[in-house]
CSV table of C-alpha atoms and ligand atoms in Angstrom, one decimal:
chain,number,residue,atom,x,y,z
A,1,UNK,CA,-49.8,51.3,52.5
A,2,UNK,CA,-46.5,52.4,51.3
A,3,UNK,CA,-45.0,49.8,48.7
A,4,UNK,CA,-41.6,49.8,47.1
A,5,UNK,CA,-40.3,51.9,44.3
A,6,UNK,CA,-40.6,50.4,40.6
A,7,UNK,CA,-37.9,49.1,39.6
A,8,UNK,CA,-36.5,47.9,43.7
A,9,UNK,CA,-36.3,44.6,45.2
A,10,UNK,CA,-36.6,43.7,48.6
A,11,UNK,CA,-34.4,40.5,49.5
A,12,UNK,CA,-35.7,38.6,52.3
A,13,UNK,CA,-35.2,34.7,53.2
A,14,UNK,CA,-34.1,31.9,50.9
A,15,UNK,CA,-33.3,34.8,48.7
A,16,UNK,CA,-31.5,36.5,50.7
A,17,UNK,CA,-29.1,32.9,51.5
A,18,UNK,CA,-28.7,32.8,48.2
A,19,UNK,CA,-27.1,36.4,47.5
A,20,UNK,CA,-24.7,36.0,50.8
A,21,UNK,CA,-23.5,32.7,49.0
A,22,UNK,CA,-22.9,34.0,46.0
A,23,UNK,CA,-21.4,37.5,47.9
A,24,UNK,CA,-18.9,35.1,49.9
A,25,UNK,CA,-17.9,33.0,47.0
A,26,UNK,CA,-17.3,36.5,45.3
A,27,UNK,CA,-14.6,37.5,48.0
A,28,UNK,CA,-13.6,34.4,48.3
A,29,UNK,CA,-12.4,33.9,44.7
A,30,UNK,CA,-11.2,37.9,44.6
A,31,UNK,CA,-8.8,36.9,47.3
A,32,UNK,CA,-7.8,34.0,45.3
A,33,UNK,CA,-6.9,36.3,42.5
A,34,UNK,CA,-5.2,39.1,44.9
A,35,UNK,CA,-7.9,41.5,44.5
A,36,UNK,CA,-8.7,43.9,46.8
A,37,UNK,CA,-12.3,45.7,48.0
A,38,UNK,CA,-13.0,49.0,47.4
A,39,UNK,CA,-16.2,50.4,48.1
A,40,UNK,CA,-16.7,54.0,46.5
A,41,UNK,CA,-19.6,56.6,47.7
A,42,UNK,CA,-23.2,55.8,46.4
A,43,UNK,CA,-23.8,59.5,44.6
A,44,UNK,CA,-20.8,61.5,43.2
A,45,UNK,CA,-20.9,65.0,41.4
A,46,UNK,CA,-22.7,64.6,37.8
A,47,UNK,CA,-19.7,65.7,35.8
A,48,UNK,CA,-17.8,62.7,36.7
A,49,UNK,CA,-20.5,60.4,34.9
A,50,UNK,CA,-20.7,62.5,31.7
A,51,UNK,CA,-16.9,62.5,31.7
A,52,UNK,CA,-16.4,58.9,32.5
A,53,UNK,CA,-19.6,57.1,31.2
A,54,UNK,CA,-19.5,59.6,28.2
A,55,UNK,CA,-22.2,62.0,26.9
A,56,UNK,CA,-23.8,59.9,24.3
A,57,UNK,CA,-24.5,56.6,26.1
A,58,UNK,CA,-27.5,55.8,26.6
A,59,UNK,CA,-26.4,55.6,30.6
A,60,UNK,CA,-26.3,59.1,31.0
A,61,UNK,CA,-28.4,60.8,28.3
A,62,UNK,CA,-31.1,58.9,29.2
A,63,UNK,CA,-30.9,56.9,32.8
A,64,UNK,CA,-29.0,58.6,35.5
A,65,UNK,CA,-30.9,59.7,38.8
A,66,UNK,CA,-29.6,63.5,39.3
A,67,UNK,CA,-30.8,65.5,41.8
A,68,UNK,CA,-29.5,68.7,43.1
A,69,UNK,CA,-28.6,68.3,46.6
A,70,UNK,CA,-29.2,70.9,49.5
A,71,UNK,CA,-26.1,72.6,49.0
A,72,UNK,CA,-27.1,73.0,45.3
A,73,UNK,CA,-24.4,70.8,44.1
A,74,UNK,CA,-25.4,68.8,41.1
A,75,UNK,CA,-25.5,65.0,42.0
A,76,UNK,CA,-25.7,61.7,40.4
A,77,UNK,CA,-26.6,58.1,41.8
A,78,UNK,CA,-23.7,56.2,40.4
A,79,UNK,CA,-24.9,54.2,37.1
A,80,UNK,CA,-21.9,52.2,37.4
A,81,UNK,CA,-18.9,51.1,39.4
A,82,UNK,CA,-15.3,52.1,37.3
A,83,UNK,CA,-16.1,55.9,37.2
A,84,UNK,CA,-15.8,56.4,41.1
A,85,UNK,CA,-13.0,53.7,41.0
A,86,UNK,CA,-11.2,55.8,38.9
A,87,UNK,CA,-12.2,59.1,40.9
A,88,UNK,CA,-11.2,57.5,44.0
A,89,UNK,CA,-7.8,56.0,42.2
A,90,UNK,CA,-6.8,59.4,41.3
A,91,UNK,CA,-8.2,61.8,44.3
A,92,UNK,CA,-6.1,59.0,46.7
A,93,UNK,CA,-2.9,58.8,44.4
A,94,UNK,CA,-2.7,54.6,44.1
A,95,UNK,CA,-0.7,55.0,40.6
A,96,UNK,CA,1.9,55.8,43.5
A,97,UNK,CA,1.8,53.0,45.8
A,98,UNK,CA,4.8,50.8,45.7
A,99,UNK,CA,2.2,47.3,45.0
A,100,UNK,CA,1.5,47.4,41.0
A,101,UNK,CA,-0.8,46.9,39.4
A,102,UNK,CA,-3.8,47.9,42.1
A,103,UNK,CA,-6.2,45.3,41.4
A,104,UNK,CA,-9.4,46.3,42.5
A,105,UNK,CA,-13.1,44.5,43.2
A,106,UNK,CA,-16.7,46.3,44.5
A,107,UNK,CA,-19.7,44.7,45.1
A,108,UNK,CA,-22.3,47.6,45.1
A,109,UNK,CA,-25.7,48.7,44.0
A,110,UNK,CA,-26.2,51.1,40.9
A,111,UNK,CA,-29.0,53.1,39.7
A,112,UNK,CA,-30.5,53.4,36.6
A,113,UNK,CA,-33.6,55.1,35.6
A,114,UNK,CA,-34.6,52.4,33.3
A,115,UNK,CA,-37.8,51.1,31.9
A,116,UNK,CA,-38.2,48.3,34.6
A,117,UNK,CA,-38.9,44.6,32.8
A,118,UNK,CA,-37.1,41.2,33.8
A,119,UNK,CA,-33.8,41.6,34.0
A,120,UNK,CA,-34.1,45.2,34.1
A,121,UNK,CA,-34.3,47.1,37.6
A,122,UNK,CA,-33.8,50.7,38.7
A,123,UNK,CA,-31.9,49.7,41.7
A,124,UNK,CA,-29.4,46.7,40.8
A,125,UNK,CA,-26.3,45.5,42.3
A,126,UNK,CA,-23.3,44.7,40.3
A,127,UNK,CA,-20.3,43.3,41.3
A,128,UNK,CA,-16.8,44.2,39.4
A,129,UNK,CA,-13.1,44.4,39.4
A,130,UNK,CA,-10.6,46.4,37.7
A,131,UNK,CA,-6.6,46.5,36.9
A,132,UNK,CA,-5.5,49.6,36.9
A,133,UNK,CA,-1.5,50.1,35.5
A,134,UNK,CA,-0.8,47.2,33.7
A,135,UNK,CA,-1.1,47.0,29.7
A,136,UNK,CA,-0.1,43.0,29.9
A,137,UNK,CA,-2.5,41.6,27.5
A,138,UNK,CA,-2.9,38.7,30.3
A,139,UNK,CA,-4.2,41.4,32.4
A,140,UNK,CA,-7.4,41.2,29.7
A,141,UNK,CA,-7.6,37.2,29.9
A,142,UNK,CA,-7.1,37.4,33.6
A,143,UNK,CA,-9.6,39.7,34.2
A,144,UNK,CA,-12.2,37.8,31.6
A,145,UNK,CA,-11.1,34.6,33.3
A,146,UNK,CA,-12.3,35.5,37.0
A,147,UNK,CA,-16.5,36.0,36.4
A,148,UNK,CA,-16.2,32.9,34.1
A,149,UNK,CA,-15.0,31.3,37.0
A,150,UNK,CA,-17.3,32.5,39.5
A,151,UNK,CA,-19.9,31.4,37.1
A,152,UNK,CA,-18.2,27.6,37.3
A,153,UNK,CA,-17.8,27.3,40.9
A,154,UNK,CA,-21.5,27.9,40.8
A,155,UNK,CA,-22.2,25.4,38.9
A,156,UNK,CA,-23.5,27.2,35.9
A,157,UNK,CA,-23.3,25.5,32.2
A,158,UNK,CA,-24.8,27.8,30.2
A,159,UNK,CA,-22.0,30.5,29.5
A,160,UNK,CA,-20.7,32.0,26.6
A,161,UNK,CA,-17.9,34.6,26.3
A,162,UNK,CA,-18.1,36.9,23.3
A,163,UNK,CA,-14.6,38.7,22.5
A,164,UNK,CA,-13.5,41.4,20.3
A,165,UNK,CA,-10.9,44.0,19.9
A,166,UNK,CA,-11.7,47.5,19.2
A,167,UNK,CA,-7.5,47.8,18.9
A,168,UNK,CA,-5.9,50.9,19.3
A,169,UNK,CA,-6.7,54.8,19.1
A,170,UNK,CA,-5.4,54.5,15.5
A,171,UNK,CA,-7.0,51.3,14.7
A,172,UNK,CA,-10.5,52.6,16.4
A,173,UNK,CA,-10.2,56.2,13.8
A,174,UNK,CA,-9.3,54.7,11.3
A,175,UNK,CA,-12.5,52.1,11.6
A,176,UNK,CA,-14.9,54.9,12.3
A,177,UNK,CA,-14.0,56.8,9.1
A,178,UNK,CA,-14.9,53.1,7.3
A,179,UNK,CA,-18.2,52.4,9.4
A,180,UNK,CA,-18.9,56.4,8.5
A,181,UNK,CA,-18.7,55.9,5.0
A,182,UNK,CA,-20.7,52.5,4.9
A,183,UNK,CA,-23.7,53.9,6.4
A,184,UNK,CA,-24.3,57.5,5.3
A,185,UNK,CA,-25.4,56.6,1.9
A,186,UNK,CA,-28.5,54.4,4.3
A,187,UNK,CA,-29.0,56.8,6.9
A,188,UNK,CA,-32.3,57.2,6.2
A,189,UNK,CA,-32.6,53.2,7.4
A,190,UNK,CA,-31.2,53.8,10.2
A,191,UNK,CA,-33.3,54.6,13.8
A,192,UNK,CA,-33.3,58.0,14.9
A,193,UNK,CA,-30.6,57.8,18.0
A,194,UNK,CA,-28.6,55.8,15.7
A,195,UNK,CA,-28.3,58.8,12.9
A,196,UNK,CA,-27.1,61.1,15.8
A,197,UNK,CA,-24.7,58.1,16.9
A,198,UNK,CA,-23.4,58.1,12.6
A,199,UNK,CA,-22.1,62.0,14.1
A,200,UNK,CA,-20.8,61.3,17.3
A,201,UNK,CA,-20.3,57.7,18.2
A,202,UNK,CA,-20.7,55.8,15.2
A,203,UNK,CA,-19.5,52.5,16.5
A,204,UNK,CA,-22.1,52.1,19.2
A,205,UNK,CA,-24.8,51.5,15.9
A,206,UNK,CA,-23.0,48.3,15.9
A,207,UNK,CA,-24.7,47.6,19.8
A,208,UNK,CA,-28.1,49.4,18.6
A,209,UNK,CA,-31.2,47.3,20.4
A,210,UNK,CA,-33.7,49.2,18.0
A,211,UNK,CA,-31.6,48.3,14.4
A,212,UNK,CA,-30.5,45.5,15.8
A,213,UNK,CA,-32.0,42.8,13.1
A,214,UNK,CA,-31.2,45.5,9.8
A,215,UNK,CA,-29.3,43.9,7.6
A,216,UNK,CA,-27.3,46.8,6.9
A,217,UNK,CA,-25.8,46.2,10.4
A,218,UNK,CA,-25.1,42.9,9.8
A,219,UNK,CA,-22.9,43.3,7.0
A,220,UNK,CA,-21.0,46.2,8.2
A,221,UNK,CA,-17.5,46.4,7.9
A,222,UNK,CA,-15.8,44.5,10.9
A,223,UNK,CA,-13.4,45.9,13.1
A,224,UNK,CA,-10.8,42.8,13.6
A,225,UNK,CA,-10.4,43.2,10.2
A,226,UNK,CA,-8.9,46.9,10.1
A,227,UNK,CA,-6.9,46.8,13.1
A,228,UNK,CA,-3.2,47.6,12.9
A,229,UNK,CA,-0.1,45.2,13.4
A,230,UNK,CA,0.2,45.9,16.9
A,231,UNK,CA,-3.2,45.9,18.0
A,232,UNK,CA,-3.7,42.7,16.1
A,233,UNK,CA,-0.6,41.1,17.5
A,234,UNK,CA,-1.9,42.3,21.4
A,235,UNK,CA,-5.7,40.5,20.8
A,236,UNK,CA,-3.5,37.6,19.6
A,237,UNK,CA,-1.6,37.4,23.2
A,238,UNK,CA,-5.1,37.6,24.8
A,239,UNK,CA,-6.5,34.4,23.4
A,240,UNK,CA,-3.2,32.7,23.4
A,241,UNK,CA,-3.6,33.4,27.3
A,242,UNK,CA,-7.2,32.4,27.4
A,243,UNK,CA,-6.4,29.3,25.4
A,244,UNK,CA,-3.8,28.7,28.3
A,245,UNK,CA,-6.4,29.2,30.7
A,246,UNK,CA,-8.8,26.8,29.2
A,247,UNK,CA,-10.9,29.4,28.9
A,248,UNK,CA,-13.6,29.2,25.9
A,249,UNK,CA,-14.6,32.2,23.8
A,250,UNK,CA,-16.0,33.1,20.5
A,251,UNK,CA,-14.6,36.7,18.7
A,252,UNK,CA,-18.1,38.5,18.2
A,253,UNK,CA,-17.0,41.3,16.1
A,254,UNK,CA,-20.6,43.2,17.3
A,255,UNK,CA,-19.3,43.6,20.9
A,256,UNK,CA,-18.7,46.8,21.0
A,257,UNK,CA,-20.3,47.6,24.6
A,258,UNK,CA,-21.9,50.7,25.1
A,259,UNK,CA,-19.4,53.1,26.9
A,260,UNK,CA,-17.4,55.2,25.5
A,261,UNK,CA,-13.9,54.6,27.0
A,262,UNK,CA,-12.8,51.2,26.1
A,263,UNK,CA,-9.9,50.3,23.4
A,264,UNK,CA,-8.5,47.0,22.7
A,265,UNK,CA,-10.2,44.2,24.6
A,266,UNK,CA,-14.0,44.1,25.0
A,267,UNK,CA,-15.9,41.1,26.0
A,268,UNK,CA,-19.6,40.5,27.2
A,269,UNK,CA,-20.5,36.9,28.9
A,270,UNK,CA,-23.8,35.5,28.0
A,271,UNK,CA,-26.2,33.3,29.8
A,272,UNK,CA,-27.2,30.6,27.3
A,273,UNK,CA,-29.7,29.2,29.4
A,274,UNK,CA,-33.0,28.1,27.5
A,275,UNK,CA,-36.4,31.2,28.1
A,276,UNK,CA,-33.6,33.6,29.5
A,277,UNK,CA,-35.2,36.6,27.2
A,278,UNK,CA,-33.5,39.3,25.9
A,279,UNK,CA,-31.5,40.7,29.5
A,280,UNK,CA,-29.3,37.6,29.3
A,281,UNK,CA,-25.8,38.9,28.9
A,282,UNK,CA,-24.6,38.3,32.4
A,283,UNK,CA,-21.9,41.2,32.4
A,284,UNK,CA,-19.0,42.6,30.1
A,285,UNK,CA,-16.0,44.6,30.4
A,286,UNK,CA,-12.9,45.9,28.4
A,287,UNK,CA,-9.7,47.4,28.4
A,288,UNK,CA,-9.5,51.4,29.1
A,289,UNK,CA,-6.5,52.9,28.4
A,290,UNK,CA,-7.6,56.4,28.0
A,291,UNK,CA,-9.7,56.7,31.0
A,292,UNK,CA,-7.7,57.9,33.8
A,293,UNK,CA,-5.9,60.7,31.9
A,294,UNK,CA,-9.3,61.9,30.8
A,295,UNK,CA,-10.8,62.2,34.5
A,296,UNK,CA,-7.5,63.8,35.4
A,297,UNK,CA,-4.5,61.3,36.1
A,298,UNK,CA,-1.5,60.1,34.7
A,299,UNK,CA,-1.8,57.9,31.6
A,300,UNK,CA,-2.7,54.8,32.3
A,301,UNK,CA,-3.5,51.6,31.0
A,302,UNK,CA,-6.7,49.2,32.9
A,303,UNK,CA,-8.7,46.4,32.4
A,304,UNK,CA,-12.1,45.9,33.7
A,305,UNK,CA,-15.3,43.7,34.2
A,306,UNK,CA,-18.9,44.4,35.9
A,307,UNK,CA,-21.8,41.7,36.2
A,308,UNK,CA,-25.2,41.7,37.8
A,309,UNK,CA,-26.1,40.0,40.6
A,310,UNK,CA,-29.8,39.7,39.8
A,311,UNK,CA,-29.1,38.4,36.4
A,312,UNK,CA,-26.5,35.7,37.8
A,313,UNK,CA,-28.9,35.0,40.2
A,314,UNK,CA,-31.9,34.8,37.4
A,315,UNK,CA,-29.9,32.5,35.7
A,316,UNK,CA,-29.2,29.9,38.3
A,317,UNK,CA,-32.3,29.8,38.6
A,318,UNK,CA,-33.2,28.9,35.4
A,319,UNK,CA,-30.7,26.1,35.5
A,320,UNK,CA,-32.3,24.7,38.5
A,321,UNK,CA,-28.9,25.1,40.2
A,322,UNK,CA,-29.6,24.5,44.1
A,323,UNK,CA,-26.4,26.3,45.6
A,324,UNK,CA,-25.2,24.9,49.2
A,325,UNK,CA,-26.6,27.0,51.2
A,326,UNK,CA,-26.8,26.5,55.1
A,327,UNK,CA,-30.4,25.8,56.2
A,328,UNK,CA,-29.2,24.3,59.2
A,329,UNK,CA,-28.7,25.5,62.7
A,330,UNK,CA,-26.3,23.4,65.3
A,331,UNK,CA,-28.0,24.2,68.5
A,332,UNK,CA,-31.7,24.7,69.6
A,333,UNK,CA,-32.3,25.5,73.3
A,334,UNK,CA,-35.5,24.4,75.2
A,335,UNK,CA,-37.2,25.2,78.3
A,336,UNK,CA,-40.4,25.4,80.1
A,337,UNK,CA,-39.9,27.3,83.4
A,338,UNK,CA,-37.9,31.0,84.5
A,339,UNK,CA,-35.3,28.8,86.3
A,340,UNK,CA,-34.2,27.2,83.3
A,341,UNK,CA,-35.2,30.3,80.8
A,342,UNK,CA,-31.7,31.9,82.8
A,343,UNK,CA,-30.0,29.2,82.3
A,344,UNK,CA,-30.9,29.3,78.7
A,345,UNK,CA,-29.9,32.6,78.3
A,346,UNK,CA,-26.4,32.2,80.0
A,347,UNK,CA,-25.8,29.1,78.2
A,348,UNK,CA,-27.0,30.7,74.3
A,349,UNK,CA,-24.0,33.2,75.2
A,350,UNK,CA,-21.2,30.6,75.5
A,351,UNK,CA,-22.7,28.5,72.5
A,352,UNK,CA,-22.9,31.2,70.3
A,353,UNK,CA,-19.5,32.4,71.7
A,354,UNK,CA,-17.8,29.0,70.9
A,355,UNK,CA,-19.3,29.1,67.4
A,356,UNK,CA,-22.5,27.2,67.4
A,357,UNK,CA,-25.3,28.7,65.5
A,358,UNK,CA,-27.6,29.0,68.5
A,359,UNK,CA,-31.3,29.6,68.8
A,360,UNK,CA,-33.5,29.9,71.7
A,361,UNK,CA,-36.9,29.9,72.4
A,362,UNK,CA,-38.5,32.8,72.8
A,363,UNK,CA,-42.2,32.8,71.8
A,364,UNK,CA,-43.1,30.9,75.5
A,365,UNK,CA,-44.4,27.5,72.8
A,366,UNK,CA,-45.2,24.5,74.8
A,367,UNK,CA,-42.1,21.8,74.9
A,368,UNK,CA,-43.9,20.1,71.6
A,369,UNK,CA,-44.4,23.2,70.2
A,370,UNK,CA,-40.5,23.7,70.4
A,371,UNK,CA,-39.4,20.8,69.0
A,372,UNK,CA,-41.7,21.5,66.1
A,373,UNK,CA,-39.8,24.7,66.1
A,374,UNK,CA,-36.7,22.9,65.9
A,375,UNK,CA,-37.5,20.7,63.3
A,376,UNK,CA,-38.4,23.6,61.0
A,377,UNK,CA,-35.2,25.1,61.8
A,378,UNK,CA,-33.1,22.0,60.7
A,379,UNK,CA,-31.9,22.1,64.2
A,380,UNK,CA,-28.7,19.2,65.0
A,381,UNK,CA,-28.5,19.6,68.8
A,382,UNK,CA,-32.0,19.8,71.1
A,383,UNK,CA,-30.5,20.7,74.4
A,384,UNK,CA,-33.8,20.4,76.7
A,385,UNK,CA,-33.3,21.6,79.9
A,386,UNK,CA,-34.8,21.0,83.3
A,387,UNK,CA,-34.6,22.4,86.8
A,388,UNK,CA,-33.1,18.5,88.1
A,389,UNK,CA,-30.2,18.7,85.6
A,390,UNK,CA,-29.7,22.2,86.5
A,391,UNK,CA,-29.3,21.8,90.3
A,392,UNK,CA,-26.8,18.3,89.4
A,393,UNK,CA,-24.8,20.5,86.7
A,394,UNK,CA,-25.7,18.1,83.5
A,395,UNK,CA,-27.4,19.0,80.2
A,396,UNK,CA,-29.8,16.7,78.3
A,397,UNK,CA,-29.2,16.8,74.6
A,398,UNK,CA,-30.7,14.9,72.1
A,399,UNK,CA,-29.2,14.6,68.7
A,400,UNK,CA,-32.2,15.3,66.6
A,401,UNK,CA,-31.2,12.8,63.4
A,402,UNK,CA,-30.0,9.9,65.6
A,403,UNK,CA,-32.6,10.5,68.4
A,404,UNK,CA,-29.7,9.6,70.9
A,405,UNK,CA,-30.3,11.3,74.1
A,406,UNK,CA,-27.5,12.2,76.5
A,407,UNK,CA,-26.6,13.6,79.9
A,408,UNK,CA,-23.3,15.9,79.5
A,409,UNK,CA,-21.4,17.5,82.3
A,410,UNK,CA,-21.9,21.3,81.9
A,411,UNK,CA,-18.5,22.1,81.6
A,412,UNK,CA,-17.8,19.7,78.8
A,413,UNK,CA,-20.5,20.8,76.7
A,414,UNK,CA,-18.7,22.3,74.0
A,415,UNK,CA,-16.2,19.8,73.6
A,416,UNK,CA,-19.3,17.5,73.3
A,417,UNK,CA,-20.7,19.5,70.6
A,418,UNK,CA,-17.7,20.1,68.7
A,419,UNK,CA,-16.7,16.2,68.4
A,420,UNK,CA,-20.8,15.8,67.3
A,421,UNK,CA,-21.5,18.6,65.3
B,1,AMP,P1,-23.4,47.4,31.8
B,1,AMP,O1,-22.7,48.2,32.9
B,1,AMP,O2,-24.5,48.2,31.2
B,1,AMP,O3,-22.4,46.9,30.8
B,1,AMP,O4,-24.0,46.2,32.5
B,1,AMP,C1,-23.2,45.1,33.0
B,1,AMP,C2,-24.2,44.1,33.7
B,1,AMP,O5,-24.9,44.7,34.7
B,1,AMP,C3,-25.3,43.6,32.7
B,1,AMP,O6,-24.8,42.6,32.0
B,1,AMP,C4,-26.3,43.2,33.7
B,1,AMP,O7,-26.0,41.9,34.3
B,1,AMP,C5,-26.2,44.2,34.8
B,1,AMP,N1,-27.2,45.3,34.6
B,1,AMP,C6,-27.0,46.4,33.9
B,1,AMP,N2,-28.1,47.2,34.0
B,1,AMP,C7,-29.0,46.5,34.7
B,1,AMP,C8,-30.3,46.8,35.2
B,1,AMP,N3,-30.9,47.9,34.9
B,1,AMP,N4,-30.9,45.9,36.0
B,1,AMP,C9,-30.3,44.7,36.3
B,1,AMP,N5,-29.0,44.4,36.0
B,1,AMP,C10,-28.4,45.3,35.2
């Protein structure tokens, strides 16, 4: 037998409700917000994850899936979402388009070659959205407001928004040279990819999973506290806006997320949901001013989230959260003999037509058998035909709560079912 790959899912049946909820509620509330889908290619050439994820996360020295492809191009399953946003927001000119700012959402799967463990997967969908040309710091609560909202409508409690500011390009050197010179004299207590990150990233020791209980990174300097006027001034706007937005939020001076490209802004939402284990941050995001200009476009400024589906859905879960989903179908249609099977078929086409969620026997099951069937299927309309009712153009129904049974008119079945549905 051939199994799945570690790391995949397969999502089948109450499951599978679930994640169409929470995929409509996710379109829904983008509408809402006046952001639109965009749904970017799977794989992309390699270079634009090294130059958009950046060459010293942990994403791409460590996790991508690269292959080279027939044509001997070097490719890369994407790892993330705001890379081929970006790609595609260049290659197709939006900076141009008279609607500012292009407010974007996807919805996708992403692959990382990860150690696989709860919370963890190789194949994983996240869902995110981005502004792209506005530096508004409400932009940044806007764009933190939207998942902690999604999170609400689904009833979630447990929720906690970290913020911080990583301020300007300024700000951000001037911080690195501090954080430098605070841990070179312990380098030898820090881990290993940590004293390659002192060299070349040395703000991403502050996000490090392996030092993460040293004490030396607990009392490093903190970056709110060396930012400039301006930058300072902008994170002030951003909670202002937040605190407009009712939006709760603790600064976390350790957010400092694990890409590469983000400035000002950064934010990670937590599930606090009692035995979540360690995967429980939910999503994060940040503002990325530099981005664009670095993959090729014209400065400028955007804003951006992702979250995990499986996480989200983990989490509800663990909250005992039972979402609305529709376990119901309107119309269930029964027969015994060929005569009436036809009818069934012809009349399965004008209820599913006229919107009724329709099913009909098809497994030849006794008449008891079917309204087993129907039961199982939460069925609200048995419409049990016969030969006699054919011939006199009537339909038996039975509502299956009330047990009332009636004798329509064919031709005014629908208006039956819509005034009793
Ligand atoms: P990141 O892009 O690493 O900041 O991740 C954002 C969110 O995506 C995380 O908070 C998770 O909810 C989800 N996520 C990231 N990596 C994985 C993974 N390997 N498996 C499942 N979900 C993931």
């Amino acid at each position: 037998m051939i199994t799945k790959q570690k790391g995949t899912n397969d999502i089948y049946g109450i499951e599978a409700k679930k994640w169409q909820y929470i995929n409509n509620l996710i379109d829904e509330l983008c509408e809402k917000y006046n952001y639109n889908f965009i749904r970017t290619p799977v794989f992309e050439a390699t270079e634009l994850f090294h130059r958009g994820v950046g060459e010293t996360t942990d994403i791409v020295t460590k996790e991508t899936y690269d292959f080279i492809d027939r044509g001997e191009r070097n490719i890369t399953l994407r790892p993330e979402g705001t890379a081929g946003v970006v790609r595609s927001y260049i290659e197709n000119k939006m900076y141009g388009e008279a609607i500012q700012p292009i407010k974007l959402y996807y919805n996708e799967t992403m692959y990382r070659y990860e150690r696989p463990q709860s919370g963890r997967d190789r194949e994983f969908v996240q869902f995110g959205i981005e502004v792209l040309g506005s530096s508004d710091p409400l932009i940044d609560a806007e764009v933190i407001s939207l998942p902690v909202n999604l999170f609400k409508l689904l009833g979630l409690k447990g929720i906690k928004v970290n913020i911080n500011s990583l301020g300007d390009t300024q700000s951000r050197n001037n911080y690195k040279k501090i954080l430098v010179d605070y841990f070179k004299p312990h380098i030898d207590e820090l881990c290993e990819d940590c004293r390659i990150r002192l060299e070349k990233n040395p703000l991403r020791i502050l996000d490090c999973k392996v030092d993460k209980d040293n004490e030396l990174l607990k009392n490093a300097p903190r970056i709110i506290d060396y930012l400039n006027k301006e930058s300072s001034d902008r994170f002030e706007k951003v909670k202002e806006y937040l605190d407009l937005m009712e939006i709760e939020y603790v600064v976390n001076p350790k957010i400092v997320r694990g890409l590469d490209y983000y400035n000002h802004t950064v934010f990670e939402i937590e599930a606090t949901v009692k035995d979540f284990g360690s995967q429980n941050v939910l999503g994060g995001g940040g503002r990325y001013d530099n981005l664009v200009q670095e993959l090729g476009g014209p400065s400028t400024s955007c804003m951006g989230f992702a979250g995990g589906l499986e996480r989200l859905i983990m989490a509800l879960d663990k909250e005992d959260i039972a979402l609305n989903l529709n376990l119901t179908t309107d119309c269930y249609i029964m027969y015994v003999n060929d005569e009436e099977k036809k009818y069934a078929v012809t009349l399965s086409q004008e209820l599913r037509m006229n919107g009724f969620k329709t099913e009909i026997e098809s497994m030849s099951r006794s008449l008891k058998s079917q309204f087993k069937n129907a039961d199982r299927l939460n069925t609200k309309m048995l419409i049990i035909l016969n030969s006699e009712d054919i011939k006199n153009g009537v339909i038996n129904i039975k509502d299956n709560l009330t047990k009332e049974e009636k004798k329509i008119k064919e031709t005014e079945i629908i208006d039956y079912l819509d005034a009793n549905i």
